[in-house]
Coordinates of C-alpha atoms and ligand atoms in Angstrom, one line a residue:
M109 CA 0.0 0.0 0.0
K110 CA 2.7 2.5 1.0
R111 CA 6.0 2.5 -0.8
I112 CA 9.5 3.5 0.1
S113 CA 11.9 3.7 -2.8
T114 CA 15.6 4.8 -3.0
Q115 CA 17.7 6.1 -5.8
E116 CA 21.1 7.7 -6.2
F117 CA 20.7 11.5 -6.6
G118 CA 24.4 12.0 -7.6
K119 CA 27.7 12.2 -5.8
L120 CA 29.5 14.7 -3.7
K121 CA 32.9 15.9 -5.0
D122 CA 34.7 13.3 -2.8
G123 CA 32.6 10.5 -4.4
T124 CA 30.2 10.0 -1.5
P125 CA 26.8 9.0 -3.0
V126 CA 23.8 11.1 -2.1
Q127 CA 20.6 9.1 -1.8
E128 CA 17.1 10.2 -2.6
F129 CA 14.2 8.5 -0.9
T130 CA 10.6 8.6 -2.0
L131 CA 7.6 7.9 0.1
T132 CA 4.3 7.2 -1.8
N133 CA 0.9 6.8 -0.1
N134 CA -2.1 5.0 -1.4
S135 CA -3.5 8.2 -2.9
N136 CA -0.3 8.4 -4.9
M137 CA 0.9 11.5 -3.1
S138 CA 4.7 11.3 -2.9
V139 CA 7.5 13.1 -1.0
S140 CA 11.2 12.8 -2.0
F141 CA 14.1 13.8 0.2
L142 CA 17.9 13.4 0.4
N143 CA 20.2 12.1 3.1
L144 CA 22.0 15.4 2.3
G145 CA 20.6 18.0 4.7
C146 CA 17.3 15.9 5.0
T147 CA 16.4 18.1 2.0
L148 CA 12.9 17.8 0.6
T149 CA 13.4 17.6 -3.2
Q150 CA 9.8 17.0 -4.4
I151 CA 6.3 16.9 -3.0
R152 CA 3.8 15.7 -5.6
V153 CA 0.2 16.3 -4.8
P154 CA -3.0 16.4 -6.9
D155 CA -4.9 19.5 -8.0
H156 CA -8.7 19.7 -8.3
V157 CA -8.8 17.7 -11.5
G158 CA -6.5 15.0 -10.1
R159 CA -3.3 16.2 -11.8
F160 CA -0.1 15.6 -9.8
D161 CA 2.5 18.3 -9.7
D162 CA 5.6 19.0 -7.7
V163 CA 4.8 21.9 -5.3
I164 CA 8.3 22.8 -4.0
L165 CA 11.3 24.5 -5.5
G166 CA 14.6 22.7 -5.8
F167 CA 17.6 21.5 -7.8
D168 CA 18.7 18.5 -9.8
S169 CA 22.1 17.8 -8.3
P170 CA 23.9 17.7 -5.0
E171 CA 26.4 20.3 -6.2
A172 CA 23.6 22.8 -6.7
Y173 CA 22.2 22.1 -3.2
L174 CA 25.7 22.7 -1.8
G175 CA 26.3 25.8 -4.0
V176 CA 26.5 29.3 -2.7
D177 CA 23.4 30.3 -4.6
N178 CA 21.2 27.8 -2.8
P179 CA 18.6 29.8 -0.8
Y180 CA 18.3 26.8 1.6
F181 CA 15.8 25.0 -0.7
G182 CA 13.9 22.3 1.2
C183 CA 16.5 21.5 3.8
I184 CA 16.6 21.2 7.6
I185 CA 18.0 24.2 9.3
G186 CA 20.1 23.8 12.5
R187 CA 21.4 24.1 15.1
T188 CA 19.5 27.3 15.0
A189 CA 17.1 28.7 12.5
N190 CA 17.2 32.4 11.6
R191 CA 19.7 35.1 12.5
I192 CA 21.9 35.3 15.6
A193 CA 23.2 38.9 15.9
Q194 CA 27.0 39.5 15.7
S195 CA 27.5 35.7 15.4
N196 CA 27.7 35.1 19.1
F197 CA 25.6 34.1 22.1
S198 CA 26.2 33.4 25.7
I199 CA 25.2 30.7 28.1
K200 CA 25.6 31.4 31.8
D201 CA 27.8 34.4 31.0
K202 CA 30.1 32.4 28.8
E203 CA 30.3 33.8 25.3
Y204 CA 30.4 31.5 22.2
P205 CA 31.6 32.9 18.9
L206 CA 29.7 31.3 16.0
S207 CA 30.6 31.0 12.4
C208 CA 29.9 34.3 10.6
N209 CA 28.1 33.5 7.3
H210 CA 25.8 36.5 6.8
G211 CA 27.7 39.8 7.0
L212 CA 28.6 40.1 10.7
H213 CA 25.8 37.7 11.7
H214 CA 25.1 34.0 11.9
L215 CA 22.3 32.7 9.6
H216 CA 20.6 29.3 9.6
G217 CA 23.2 27.4 11.6
G218 CA 26.3 28.8 9.9
T219 CA 28.6 28.0 7.0
S220 CA 28.3 24.3 7.2
G221 CA 25.0 23.9 9.1
F222 CA 22.9 20.7 9.3
D223 CA 21.7 21.4 5.7
K224 CA 25.2 20.7 4.4
K225 CA 25.7 17.4 6.2
I226 CA 25.1 13.8 5.1
W227 CA 22.7 12.3 7.5
K228 CA 22.8 8.6 8.5
L229 CA 19.7 6.5 7.7
E230 CA 18.8 4.8 10.9
E231 CA 15.4 3.2 10.3
K232 CA 12.6 2.6 7.8
I233 CA 9.1 2.3 9.2
E234 CA 6.1 1.1 7.1
N235 CA 2.8 0.2 8.6
N236 CA -0.8 0.6 7.6
K237 CA -0.9 4.3 8.7
L238 CA 2.4 5.7 7.4
A239 CA 5.7 5.2 5.8
G240 CA 8.8 7.1 7.1
L241 CA 12.5 7.2 7.5
R242 CA 14.6 8.2 10.5
F243 CA 17.9 9.9 10.0
S244 CA 20.6 10.8 12.6
L245 CA 23.4 13.3 12.9
I246 CA 26.1 13.9 15.5
S247 CA 27.0 17.6 15.7
P248 CA 30.3 17.7 17.6
H249 CA 31.2 20.1 20.4
L250 CA 32.0 23.6 18.9
D251 CA 30.5 22.6 15.5
E252 CA 30.0 26.1 13.9
G253 CA 30.9 27.4 17.4
Y254 CA 28.0 25.7 19.4
P255 CA 28.9 24.0 22.6
G256 CA 28.1 20.4 23.4
N257 CA 28.0 17.2 21.4
L258 CA 24.5 17.2 20.0
S259 CA 22.9 14.1 18.7
I260 CA 19.9 14.7 16.5
S261 CA 17.3 12.5 14.9
T262 CA 14.8 13.6 12.2
F263 CA 11.9 11.4 11.2
I264 CA 10.2 12.2 7.9
S265 CA 6.9 10.4 7.3
L266 CA 3.9 10.5 5.0
D267 CA 0.5 9.1 6.1
S268 CA -2.5 8.0 4.1
N269 CA -4.2 11.3 4.8
N270 CA -1.7 13.3 2.8
N271 CA 0.1 14.6 5.9
L272 CA 3.9 15.0 5.7
A273 CA 5.3 15.0 9.2
I274 CA 8.8 16.0 10.3
E275 CA 9.7 15.1 13.9
Y276 CA 12.9 16.2 15.5
Q277 CA 14.6 14.9 18.6
A278 CA 17.9 16.0 20.1
Q279 CA 20.1 15.5 23.1
T280 CA 23.3 17.2 24.3
D281 CA 26.1 16.5 26.7
M282 CA 26.5 20.2 27.6
T283 CA 24.2 23.1 27.8
T284 CA 23.6 24.4 24.3
V285 CA 20.9 26.0 22.1
V286 CA 18.7 24.2 19.5
N287 CA 16.1 25.7 17.2
L288 CA 15.4 23.4 14.2
T289 CA 13.1 24.0 11.2
H290 CA 12.7 22.9 7.6
H291 CA 12.9 25.3 4.7
P292 CA 10.7 24.1 1.7
Y293 CA 9.7 26.8 -0.7
F294 CA 6.1 26.2 -1.7
N295 CA 4.4 27.0 -4.9
L296 CA 1.1 25.2 -4.9
T297 CA 0.4 26.0 -8.6
G298 CA 3.1 23.3 -9.4
K299 CA 4.1 25.4 -12.4
A300 CA 7.7 26.7 -12.5
G301 CA 6.9 30.0 -14.2
E302 CA 4.1 31.1 -11.8
S303 CA 4.8 33.2 -8.8
C304 CA 3.1 32.5 -5.4
L305 CA 1.6 36.0 -5.1
N306 CA -1.9 34.8 -5.9
H307 CA -1.8 32.2 -3.1
E308 CA -4.1 33.0 -0.2
L309 CA -2.6 32.8 3.3
T310 CA -3.9 32.7 6.8
I311 CA -1.4 33.0 9.7
H312 CA -2.8 32.2 13.1
S313 CA -1.0 35.0 14.9
K314 CA -1.7 38.3 16.4
S315 CA 1.9 39.5 17.0
F316 CA 5.4 39.4 15.6
T317 CA 9.0 39.9 16.7
E318 CA 10.4 43.1 15.3
S319 CA 13.7 43.0 13.3
D320 CA 15.9 45.9 12.2
Q321 CA 17.4 46.9 8.8
E322 CA 19.7 43.9 8.9
L323 CA 16.8 41.6 9.8
I324 CA 18.3 41.2 13.3
F325 CA 15.7 40.8 16.1
T326 CA 15.4 43.8 18.4
G327 CA 13.5 41.9 21.1
K328 CA 10.4 44.0 20.7
I329 CA 7.0 42.3 20.1
F330 CA 4.3 44.2 18.2
E331 CA 0.6 43.5 17.8
L332 CA -0.4 43.0 14.1
D333 CA -3.6 45.1 14.2
G334 CA -3.9 47.4 11.2
M335 CA -0.6 46.1 9.6
A336 CA -0.1 44.6 6.1
L337 CA 1.5 41.8 8.1
D338 CA -1.8 40.7 9.6
F339 CA -3.0 37.5 7.9
R340 CA -5.6 36.5 10.5
N341 CA -8.2 36.9 7.7
R342 CA -7.2 35.0 4.6
Q343 CA -5.5 37.4 2.1
P344 CA -3.7 37.0 -1.2
I345 CA 0.0 37.3 -0.6
G346 CA 0.4 39.8 -3.4
A347 CA -2.4 42.1 -2.1
R348 CA -0.2 44.1 0.3
I349 CA 3.3 42.9 -0.4
D350 CA 4.4 46.3 -1.8
V351 CA 3.8 48.1 1.4
T352 CA 7.0 49.8 2.5
E353 CA 6.0 51.3 5.8
F354 CA 6.7 49.7 9.2
P355 CA 7.4 46.9 9.6
M356 CA 8.0 46.2 5.9
Q357 CA 10.5 49.0 5.2
Y358 CA 13.6 46.7 5.1
T359 CA 12.3 43.3 3.8
G360 CA 11.1 43.9 0.2
G361 CA 8.0 41.8 1.0
Y362 CA 7.3 39.4 3.8
D363 CA 10.2 38.2 6.0
H364 CA 8.9 38.3 9.5
N365 CA 8.7 36.0 12.5
Y366 CA 5.1 35.5 13.8
I367 CA 4.2 34.3 17.3
I368 CA 1.6 31.5 16.8
D369 CA -1.6 32.2 18.6
D370 CA -1.4 30.0 21.7
S371 CA -5.1 30.5 22.6
Q372 CA -5.7 27.6 20.1
Q373 CA -6.2 24.2 21.8
P374 CA -3.3 22.0 20.7
D375 CA -4.0 18.6 19.1
I376 CA -3.0 15.3 20.7
Q377 CA 0.6 15.7 19.4
G378 CA 0.7 19.2 21.0
C379 CA 0.5 20.9 17.6
R380 CA -1.3 24.2 16.8
T381 CA -2.1 25.4 13.4
A382 CA 0.5 28.0 12.3
A383 CA -0.7 28.8 8.8
E384 CA -3.0 27.8 6.0
L385 CA -2.1 28.3 2.3
Y386 CA -4.4 28.0 -0.7
D387 CA -3.9 28.4 -4.4
P388 CA -7.1 29.3 -6.2
L389 CA -5.8 28.1 -9.6
S390 CA -5.1 24.5 -8.7
R391 CA -7.3 24.6 -5.6
R392 CA -4.5 22.9 -3.6
S393 CA -4.3 23.7 0.0
L394 CA -1.7 23.3 2.7
V395 CA -2.2 23.5 6.5
I396 CA 1.0 23.7 8.6
S397 CA 0.8 22.8 12.3
T398 CA 3.5 22.6 14.8
T399 CA 4.6 22.2 18.4
Q400 CA 6.9 25.3 17.9
P401 CA 5.9 28.7 19.2
C402 CA 6.8 30.8 16.1
V403 CA 6.6 30.7 12.3
Q404 CA 8.8 32.8 10.0
F405 CA 6.9 33.8 6.8
Y406 CA 9.3 34.5 4.0
S407 CA 7.8 35.4 0.6
G408 CA 10.9 34.4 -1.3
N409 CA 12.0 38.0 -1.8
F410 CA 15.7 37.3 -2.3
I411 CA 15.4 34.3 -4.7
P412 CA 17.9 35.3 -7.4
K413 CA 16.3 36.1 -10.7
G414 CA 17.3 33.4 -13.2
L415 CA 18.4 30.9 -10.6
V416 CA 18.3 27.6 -12.5
G417 CA 16.4 24.9 -10.6
K418 CA 14.8 21.5 -11.3
N419 CA 14.2 20.6 -15.0
Q420 CA 16.0 23.9 -16.0
A421 CA 13.3 26.0 -14.4
K422 CA 14.3 29.6 -14.0
Y423 CA 13.3 30.9 -10.6
F424 CA 12.8 34.5 -9.6
P425 CA 11.7 36.5 -6.5
N426 CA 8.4 35.2 -5.1
A427 CA 8.7 32.0 -7.2
G428 CA 8.0 30.2 -3.9
L429 CA 7.4 31.0 -0.2
C430 CA 8.5 29.6 3.1
L431 CA 6.6 29.1 6.3
E432 CA 9.1 28.0 8.8
P433 CA 7.9 26.8 12.2
Q434 CA 10.6 27.5 14.8
G435 CA 11.5 28.7 18.3
Y436 CA 11.9 32.3 19.1
P437 CA 14.9 33.5 17.1
D438 CA 18.1 34.7 18.8
A439 CA 16.2 34.0 22.1
D440 CA 19.2 34.1 24.3
R441 CA 19.8 37.7 23.6
H442 CA 16.2 38.7 24.4
K443 CA 15.1 37.5 27.8
N444 CA 11.4 38.1 27.0
F445 CA 11.7 35.4 24.2
K446 CA 11.1 31.8 25.2
S447 CA 14.6 30.2 25.5
N448 CA 16.1 27.6 23.1
I449 CA 18.5 26.3 25.7
L450 CA 18.8 22.6 25.8
E451 CA 20.3 21.0 29.0
P452 CA 21.9 17.6 29.1
A453 CA 19.1 16.2 31.1
Q454 CA 16.4 17.4 28.7
A455 CA 15.1 15.9 25.4
Y456 CA 14.4 18.3 22.5
R457 CA 11.3 17.2 20.6
E458 CA 9.5 19.3 18.0
T459 CA 7.1 18.4 15.2
I460 CA 6.0 20.1 11.9
N461 CA 3.0 18.8 9.9
Y462 CA 2.3 19.8 6.3
H463 CA -1.2 18.6 5.5
F464 CA -2.1 18.8 1.8
G465 CA -5.6 18.9 0.5
I466 CA -7.9 20.2 -2.3
K467 CA -10.7 22.7 -1.7
Ligands
GAL157 C1 14.7 32.8 5.3 C2 15.0 34.1 5.9 C3 15.4 35.1 4.7 C4 16.5 34.5 3.9 C5 16.2 33.1 3.5 C6 17.3 32.4 2.8 O1 14.4 31.9 6.3 O2 13.8 34.6 6.6 O3 15.7 36.3 5.2 O4 17.7 34.5 4.7 O5 15.8 32.3 4.6 O6 17.7 33.0 1.6

């Protein structure tokens, strides 16, 4: 009923093969991903006439995924999602310099973050509900500057209800910080030349964390009332994207971290709905739920024009959008943000669900 298949996706420069795995459910929805960065390479879902298309952006080769032009297509992000100001943070007054890969700052886990690593396949699970694969990674003490040997597991599964789930677990042997997310760029039209500006979006949030002209978090939290950032009522993404007043004066579109409304009752997994996306053309829908407290909405503003992707597709700004469930960014600098500190006695566990449908 469910199928798991494996194929070689190419090789790294040193000859290491990169594997691509595909999970297919009994409705023929499929999800493909690599052991390189747990990168989602394809998500194929039907539209309202039953036509299957791939609804995420990506590349055809491992070199392209490792290239400097890759805007983090589809991959896991770790140890910490988003920006850490001045590439340093401190734990109990001890400062840790981090690798500096974004001007003076640290972005998405650094120069060689979890997205650039080959993950070890640990386990394949197939039962009558789901098919999934578990990968593991050991991030050594001072990897990209972070303290502690961190052992991480990522379980990617697809169920018969068209739900793609990503479950993270991590443990450390020293106090450290962990804030994982995944970074697929969605375009529910499934057509390479279309932008995502006609997609309609709901974000279950009434406030966001302010960032400055370098997109560094200031620690201030603002209510969304009256702002072009407010997506509590479903809105086309393009409707207000050109607004340049606060807080959109530096971002060239949406690139903001929303605090998920915690007045929602979590489901039995502890997940709340972060966002709902709908494409009126294909009538495909996507509901993202998570255990994490925040979601970064990035409307693909910096995708380089002409970036060559899968099947020679030429991407452009707004060719896809990201909705990245995560912890509070740069939380250890801002004591009003919920901390991302992980202690040796604790177990890090977070879940992201991407539930696809047709409306
Ligand atoms: C997003 C971030 C953007 C940009 C992008 C990668 O998560 O919000 O500002 O850095 O990743 O190109």
